[in-house]
Coordinates of C-alpha atoms and ligand atoms in Angstrom, one line a residue:
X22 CA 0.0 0.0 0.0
X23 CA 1.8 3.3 -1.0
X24 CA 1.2 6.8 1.3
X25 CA 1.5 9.1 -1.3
X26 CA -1.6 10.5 -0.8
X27 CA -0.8 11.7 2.7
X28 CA 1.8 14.0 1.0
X29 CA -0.6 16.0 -1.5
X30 CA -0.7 19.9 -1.5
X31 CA -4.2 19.8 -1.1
X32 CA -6.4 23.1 -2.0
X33 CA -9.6 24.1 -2.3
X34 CA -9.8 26.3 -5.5
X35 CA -10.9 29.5 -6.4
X36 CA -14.1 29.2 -8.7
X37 CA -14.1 31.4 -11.8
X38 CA -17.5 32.8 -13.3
X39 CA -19.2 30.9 -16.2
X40 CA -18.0 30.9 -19.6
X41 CA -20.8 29.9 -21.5
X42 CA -20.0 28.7 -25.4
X43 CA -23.7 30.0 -26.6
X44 CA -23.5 33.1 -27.9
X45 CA -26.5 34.3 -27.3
X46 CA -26.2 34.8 -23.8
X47 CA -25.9 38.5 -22.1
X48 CA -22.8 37.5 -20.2
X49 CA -22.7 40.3 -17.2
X50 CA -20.9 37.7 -14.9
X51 CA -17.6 38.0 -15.0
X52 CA -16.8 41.8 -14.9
X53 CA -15.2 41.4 -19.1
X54 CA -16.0 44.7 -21.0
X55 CA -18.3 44.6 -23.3
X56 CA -16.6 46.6 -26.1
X57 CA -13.9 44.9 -28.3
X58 CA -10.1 46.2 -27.6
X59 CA -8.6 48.8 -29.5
X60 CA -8.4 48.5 -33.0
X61 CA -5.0 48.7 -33.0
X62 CA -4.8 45.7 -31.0
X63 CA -6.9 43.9 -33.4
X64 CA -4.5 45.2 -35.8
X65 CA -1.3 44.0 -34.0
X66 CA -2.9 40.7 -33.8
X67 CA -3.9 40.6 -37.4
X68 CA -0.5 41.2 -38.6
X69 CA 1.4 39.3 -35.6
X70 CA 4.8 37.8 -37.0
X71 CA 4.9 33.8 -37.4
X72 CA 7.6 34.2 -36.2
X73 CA 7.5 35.2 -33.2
X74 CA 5.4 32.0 -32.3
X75 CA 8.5 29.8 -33.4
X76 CA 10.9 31.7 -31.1
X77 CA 10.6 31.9 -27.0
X78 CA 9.0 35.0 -26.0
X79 CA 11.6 37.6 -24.3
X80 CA 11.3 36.7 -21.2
X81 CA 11.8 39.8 -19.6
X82 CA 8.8 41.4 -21.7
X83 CA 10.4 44.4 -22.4
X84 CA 8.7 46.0 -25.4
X85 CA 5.4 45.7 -22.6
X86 CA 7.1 47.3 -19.8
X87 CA 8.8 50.1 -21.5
X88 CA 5.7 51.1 -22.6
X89 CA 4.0 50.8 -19.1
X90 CA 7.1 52.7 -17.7
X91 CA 6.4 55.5 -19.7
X92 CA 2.3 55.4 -19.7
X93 CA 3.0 55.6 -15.9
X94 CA 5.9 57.8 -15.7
X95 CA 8.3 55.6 -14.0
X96 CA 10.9 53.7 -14.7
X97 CA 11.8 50.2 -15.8
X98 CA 12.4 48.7 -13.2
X99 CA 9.5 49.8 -11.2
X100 CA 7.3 47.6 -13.4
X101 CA 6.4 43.9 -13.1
X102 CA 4.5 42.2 -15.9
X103 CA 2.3 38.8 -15.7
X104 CA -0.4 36.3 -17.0
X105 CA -3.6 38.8 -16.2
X106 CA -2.9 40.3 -12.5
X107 CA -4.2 37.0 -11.0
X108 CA -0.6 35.8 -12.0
X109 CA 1.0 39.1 -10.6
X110 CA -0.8 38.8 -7.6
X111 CA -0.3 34.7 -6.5
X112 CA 4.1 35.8 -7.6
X113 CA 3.6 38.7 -4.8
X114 CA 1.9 36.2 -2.1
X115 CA 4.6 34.1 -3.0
X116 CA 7.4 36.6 -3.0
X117 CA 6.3 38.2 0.4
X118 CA 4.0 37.0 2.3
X119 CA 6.6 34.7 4.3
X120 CA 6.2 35.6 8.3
X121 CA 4.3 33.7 11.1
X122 CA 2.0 36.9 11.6
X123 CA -0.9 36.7 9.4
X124 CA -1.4 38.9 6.5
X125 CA -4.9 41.3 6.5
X126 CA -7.8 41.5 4.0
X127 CA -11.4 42.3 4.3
X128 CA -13.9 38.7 5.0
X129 CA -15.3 40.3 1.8
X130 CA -13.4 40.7 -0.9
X131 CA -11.7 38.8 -4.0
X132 CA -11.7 35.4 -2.8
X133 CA -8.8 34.4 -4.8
X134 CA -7.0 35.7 -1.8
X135 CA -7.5 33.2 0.9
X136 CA -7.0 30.4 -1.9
X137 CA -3.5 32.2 -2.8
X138 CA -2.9 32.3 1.1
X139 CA -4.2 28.1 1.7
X140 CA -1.7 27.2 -1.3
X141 CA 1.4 29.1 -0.2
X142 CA 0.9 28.0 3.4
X143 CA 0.6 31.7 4.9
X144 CA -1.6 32.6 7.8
X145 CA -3.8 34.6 7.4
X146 CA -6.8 36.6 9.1
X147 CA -9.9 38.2 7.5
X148 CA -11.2 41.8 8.9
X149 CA -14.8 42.7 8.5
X150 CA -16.3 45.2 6.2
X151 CA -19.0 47.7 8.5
X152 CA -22.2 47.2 8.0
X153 CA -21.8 49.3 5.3
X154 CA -19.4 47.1 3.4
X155 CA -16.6 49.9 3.9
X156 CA -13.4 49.4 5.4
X157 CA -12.4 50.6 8.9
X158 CA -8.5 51.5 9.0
X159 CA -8.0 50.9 11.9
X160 CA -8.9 47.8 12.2
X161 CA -5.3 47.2 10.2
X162 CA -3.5 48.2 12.8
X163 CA -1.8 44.9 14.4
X164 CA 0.3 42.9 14.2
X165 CA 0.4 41.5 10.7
X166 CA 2.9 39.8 7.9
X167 CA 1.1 41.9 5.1
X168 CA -1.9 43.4 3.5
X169 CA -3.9 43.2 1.0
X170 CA -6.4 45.7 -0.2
X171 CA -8.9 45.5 -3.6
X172 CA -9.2 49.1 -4.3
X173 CA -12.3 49.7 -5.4
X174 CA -12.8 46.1 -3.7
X175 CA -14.9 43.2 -5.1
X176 CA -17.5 42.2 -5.4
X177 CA -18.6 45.2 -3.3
X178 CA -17.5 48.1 -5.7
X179 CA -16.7 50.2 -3.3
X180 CA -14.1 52.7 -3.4
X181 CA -12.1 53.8 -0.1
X182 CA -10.8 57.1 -0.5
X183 CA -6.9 57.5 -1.1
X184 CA -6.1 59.1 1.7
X185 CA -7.2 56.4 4.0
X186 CA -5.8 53.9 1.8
X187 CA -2.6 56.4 2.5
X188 CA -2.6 55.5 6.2
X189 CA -3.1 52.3 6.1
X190 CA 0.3 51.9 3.9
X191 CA 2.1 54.1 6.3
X192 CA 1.1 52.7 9.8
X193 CA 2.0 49.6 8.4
X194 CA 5.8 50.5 7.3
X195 CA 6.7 46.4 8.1
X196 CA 4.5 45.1 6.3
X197 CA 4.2 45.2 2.2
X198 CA 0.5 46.6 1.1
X199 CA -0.8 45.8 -1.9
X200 CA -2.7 47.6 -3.9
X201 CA -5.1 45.9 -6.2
X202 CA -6.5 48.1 -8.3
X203 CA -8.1 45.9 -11.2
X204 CA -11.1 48.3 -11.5
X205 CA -9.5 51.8 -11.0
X206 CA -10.1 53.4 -14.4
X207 CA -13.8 53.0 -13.5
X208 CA -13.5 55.6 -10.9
X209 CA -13.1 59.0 -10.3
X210 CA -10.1 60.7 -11.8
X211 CA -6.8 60.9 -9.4
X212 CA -8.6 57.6 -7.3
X213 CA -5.4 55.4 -7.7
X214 CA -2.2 55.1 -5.8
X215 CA 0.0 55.2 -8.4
X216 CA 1.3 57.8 -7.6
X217 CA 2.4 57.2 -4.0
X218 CA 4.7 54.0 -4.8
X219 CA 8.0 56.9 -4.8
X220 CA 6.8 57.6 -0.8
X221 CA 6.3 54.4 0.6
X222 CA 8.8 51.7 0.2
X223 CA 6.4 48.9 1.3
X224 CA 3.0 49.7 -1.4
X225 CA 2.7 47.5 -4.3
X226 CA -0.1 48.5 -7.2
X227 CA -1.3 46.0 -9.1
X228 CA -3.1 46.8 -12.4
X229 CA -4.8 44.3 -15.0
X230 CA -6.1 44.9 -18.8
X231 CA -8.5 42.8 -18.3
X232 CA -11.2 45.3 -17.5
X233 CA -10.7 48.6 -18.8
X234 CA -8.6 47.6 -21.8
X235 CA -10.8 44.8 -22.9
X236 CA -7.9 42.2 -22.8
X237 CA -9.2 39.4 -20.3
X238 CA -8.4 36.7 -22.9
X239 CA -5.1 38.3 -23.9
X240 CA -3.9 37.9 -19.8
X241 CA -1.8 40.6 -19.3
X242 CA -1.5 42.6 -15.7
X243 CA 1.5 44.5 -14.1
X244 CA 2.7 46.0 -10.7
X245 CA 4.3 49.4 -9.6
X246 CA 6.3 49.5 -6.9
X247 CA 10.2 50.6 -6.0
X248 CA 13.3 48.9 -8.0
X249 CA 14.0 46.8 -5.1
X250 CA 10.6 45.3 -5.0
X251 CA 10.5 44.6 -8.3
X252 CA 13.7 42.7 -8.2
X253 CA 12.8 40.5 -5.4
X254 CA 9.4 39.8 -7.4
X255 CA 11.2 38.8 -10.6
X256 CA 13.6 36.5 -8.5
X257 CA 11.0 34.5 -7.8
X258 CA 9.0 34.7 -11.3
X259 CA 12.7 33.5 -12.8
X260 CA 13.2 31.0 -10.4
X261 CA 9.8 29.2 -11.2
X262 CA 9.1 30.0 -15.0
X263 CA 10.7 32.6 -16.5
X264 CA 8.5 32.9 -19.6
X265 CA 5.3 33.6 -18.5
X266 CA 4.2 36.5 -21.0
X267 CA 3.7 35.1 -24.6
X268 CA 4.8 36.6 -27.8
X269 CA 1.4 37.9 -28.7
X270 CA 0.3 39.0 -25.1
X271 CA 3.4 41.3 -24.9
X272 CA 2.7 43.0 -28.4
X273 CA -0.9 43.6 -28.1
X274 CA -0.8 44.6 -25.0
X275 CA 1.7 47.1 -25.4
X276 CA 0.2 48.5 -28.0
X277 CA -3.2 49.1 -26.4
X278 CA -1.3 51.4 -24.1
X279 CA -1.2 53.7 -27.1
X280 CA -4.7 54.3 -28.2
X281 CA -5.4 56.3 -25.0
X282 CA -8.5 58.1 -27.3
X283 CA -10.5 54.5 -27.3
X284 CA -9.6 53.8 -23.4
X285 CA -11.2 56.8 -22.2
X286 CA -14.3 56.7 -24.7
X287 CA -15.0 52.9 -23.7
X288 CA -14.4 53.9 -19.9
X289 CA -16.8 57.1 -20.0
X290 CA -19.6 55.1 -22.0
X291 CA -19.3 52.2 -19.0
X292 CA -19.5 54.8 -16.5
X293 CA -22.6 56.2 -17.9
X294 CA -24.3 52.9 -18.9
X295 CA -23.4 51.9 -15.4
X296 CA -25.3 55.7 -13.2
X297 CA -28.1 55.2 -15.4
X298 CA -28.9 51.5 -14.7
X299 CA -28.2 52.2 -11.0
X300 CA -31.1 54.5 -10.6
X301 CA -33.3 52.1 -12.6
X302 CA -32.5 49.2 -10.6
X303 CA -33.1 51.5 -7.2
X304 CA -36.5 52.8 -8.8
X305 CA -37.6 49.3 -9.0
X306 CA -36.9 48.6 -5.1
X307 CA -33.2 47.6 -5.1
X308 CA -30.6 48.7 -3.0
X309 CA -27.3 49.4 -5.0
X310 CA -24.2 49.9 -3.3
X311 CA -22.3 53.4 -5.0
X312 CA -19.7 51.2 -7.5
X313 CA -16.6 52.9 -8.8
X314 CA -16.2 49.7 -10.9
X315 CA -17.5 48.2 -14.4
X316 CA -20.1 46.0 -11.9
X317 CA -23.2 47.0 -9.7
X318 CA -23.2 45.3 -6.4
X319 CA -27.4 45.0 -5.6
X320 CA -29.9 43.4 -3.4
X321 CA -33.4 43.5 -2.7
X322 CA -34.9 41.7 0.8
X323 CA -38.3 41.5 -0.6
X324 CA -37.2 38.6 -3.2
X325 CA -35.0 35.2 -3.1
X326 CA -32.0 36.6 -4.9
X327 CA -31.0 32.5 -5.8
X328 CA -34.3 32.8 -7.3
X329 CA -33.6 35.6 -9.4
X330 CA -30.0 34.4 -10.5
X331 CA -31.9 31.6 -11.6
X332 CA -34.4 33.2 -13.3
X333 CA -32.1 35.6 -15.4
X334 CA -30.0 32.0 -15.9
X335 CA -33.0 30.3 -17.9
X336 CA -33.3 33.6 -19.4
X337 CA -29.8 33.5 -21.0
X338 CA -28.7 36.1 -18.8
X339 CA -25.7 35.1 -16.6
X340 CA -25.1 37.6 -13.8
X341 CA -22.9 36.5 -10.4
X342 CA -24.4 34.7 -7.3
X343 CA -22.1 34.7 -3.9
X344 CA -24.0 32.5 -1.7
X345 CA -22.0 33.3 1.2
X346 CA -22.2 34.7 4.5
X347 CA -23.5 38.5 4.8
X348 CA -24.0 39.1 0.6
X349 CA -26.2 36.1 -0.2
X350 CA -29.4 38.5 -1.0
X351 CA -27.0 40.6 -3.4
X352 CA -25.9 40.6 -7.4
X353 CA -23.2 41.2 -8.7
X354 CA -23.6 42.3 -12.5
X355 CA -20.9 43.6 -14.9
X356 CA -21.8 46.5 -16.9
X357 CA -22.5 45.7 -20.6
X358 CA -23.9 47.7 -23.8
X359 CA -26.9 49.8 -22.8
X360 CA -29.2 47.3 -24.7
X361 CA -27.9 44.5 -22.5
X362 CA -28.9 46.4 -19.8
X363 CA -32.0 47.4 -21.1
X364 CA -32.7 43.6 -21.8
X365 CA -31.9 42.8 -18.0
X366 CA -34.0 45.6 -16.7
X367 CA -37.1 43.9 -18.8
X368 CA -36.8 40.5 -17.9
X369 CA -35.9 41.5 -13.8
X370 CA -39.3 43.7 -13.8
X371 CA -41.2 40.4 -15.1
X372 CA -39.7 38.1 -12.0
X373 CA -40.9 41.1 -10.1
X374 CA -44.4 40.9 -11.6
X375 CA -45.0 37.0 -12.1
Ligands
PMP23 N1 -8.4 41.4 -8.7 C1 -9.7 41.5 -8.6 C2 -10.2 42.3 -7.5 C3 -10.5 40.9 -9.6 O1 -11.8 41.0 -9.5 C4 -9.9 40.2 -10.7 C5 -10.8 39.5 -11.7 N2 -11.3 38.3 -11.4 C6 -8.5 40.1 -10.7 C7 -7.8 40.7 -9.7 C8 -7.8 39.2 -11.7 O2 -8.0 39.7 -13.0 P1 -7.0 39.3 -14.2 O3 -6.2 38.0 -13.7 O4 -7.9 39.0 -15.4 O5 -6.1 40.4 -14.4

């Protein structure tokens, strides 16, 4: 009888959202944008070298992060590039979450997180959101091996304000904070913390073009931080596989950087799509939490929300269910096209109505 069983790394894993094959489902589950990337990302693609798919990729994704470095106003080797940020973010548990102390994130939040923590072994505790689903700073303050904030966080889509965000980073000055700012560009102007990663040698920003750039199948993300950082984080990517980026990924993406025209237009016309089906879904008895993402975060007590996931399911409308502890009676749903929207609106009065 062999015992290799008792030696298995075993995990519990993160689920990811649906991807249905049928195309004629609204697909508002999984926080994707609904407008194609820039066309002169489906131009890179269109004219992409065979031969770059015969040759390794350059491993240190250059052509990418020059362009990030400059988008950003930084330099080189302030930027970190990976497989979407999922990748960037599992290299930066790995890379520094390595202490006895547990490292800090909200119970609700992107629950990749504790999955990341399980698989690298590191403690870990969860701090709870207020009743209103904010965060309370100072509930950071002990003793910790690292944080981790989702700013705005998921699937809430709340954004805490930078200056709070600020003092967590520096009453923690032991600790590395990260950053995860997949949904920035869907807030407010000056929201991110870009711009603080010169002051404070222990913040890390991660970044992702899945969302605003349109480029979840592409998987590209990136982090900002300080040289030394970044060094430390590319140790570790080179010392478990050094290619991560493809050929393609680092083209495209880099070039998407460039049509800054087509990022802002896409953003502003999911911002607007996203106020105005707010204040429908509150007009027909939902409470909506105020989203600075490309999702609405909503529930209504008077219904079964299971019942209404279900309902929009059979509809061929896919929106996200969390049946977990304090946000079981919400929805998550990603922004799409206005008639999407539209569409949802319709067939959410009817469950209301039957
Ligand atoms: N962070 C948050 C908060 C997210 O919601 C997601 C999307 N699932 C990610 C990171 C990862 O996105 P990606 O790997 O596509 O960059």
């Amino acid at each position: 009888m062999s015992n290799w069983k008792d030696n298995i790394r075993i995990v519990d894993p993160y689920t990811p959202g649906e991807q249905p094959k049928d195309k004629n489902i609204i697909k508002l589950n999984t926080n994707e944008n609904p407008y194609p990337p820039s066309p002169l990302v489906e131009m890179t693609i269109k004219n992409f070298s065979e031969d770059l798919n015969r040759r390794y990729p350059d491993a240190t994704a250059d052509k990418l992060i020059s362009n990030l470095a400059k988008y950003h106003g930084c330099d080189k080797n302030q930027v970190f590039a990976g497989v979407g940020s999922d990748d960037v973010l599992g290299m930066l548990f790995l890379t520094f979450f390595n202490s006895d102390k547990p490292i800090l994130f909200p119970d609700i939040t992107y629950s990749f997180y504790p999955v990341w923590a399980e698989l690298f072994k590191i403690p870990y505790q969860t701090i709870p959101l207020n009743s209103s689903f904010e965060i309370n700073i100072s509930d950071y303050n002990i003793p910790n091996g690292g944080i981790v904030i989702a700013n705005p966080n998921a699937p809430t889509g709340i954004y805490l304000d930078k200056s709070s965000v600020e003092e967590i980073i520096s009453s923690n000055p032991d600790s590395i904070v990260i950053v995860d700012e997949a949904y920035i560009d869907f807030a407010p102007e000056g929201s991110s913390c870009i711009d603080l990663i010169d002051k404070y040698d222990n913040l890390v920003v991660v970044r992702t073009f899945s969302k605003s750039r349109s480029l979840a199948g592409l998987r590209v993300g990136y982090a900002l931080s300080n040289p030394e950082v970044i060094k430390y984080l590319n140790d570790v990517k080179y010392s478990y596989n050094s290619y991560t980026l493809n050929s393609l990924a680092i083209e495209a993406g880099s070039v998407s950087i460039d049509d800054e025209a087509y990022f802002r237009k896409t953003i502003a016309d999911i911002v607007n799509t996203r106020e105005r089906f707010a204040k429908e879904l509150e007009n027909i008895g939902f409470d909506v939490l105020k989203s600075s993402t490309n999702f609405l975060f909503a529930g209504n007590k008077n219904i079964n929300t299971e019942d209404l996931f279900n309902y929009l399911k059979a509809n061929n409308i896919y929106v996200r269910y969390f049946k977990s502890p304090r946000i079981d009676n919400f929805l998550r749903i990603t922004i799409g096209k206005e008639e999407e929207m539209e569409r949802l609106i319709e067939k959410i009065n009817e469950f209301l109505t039957q």
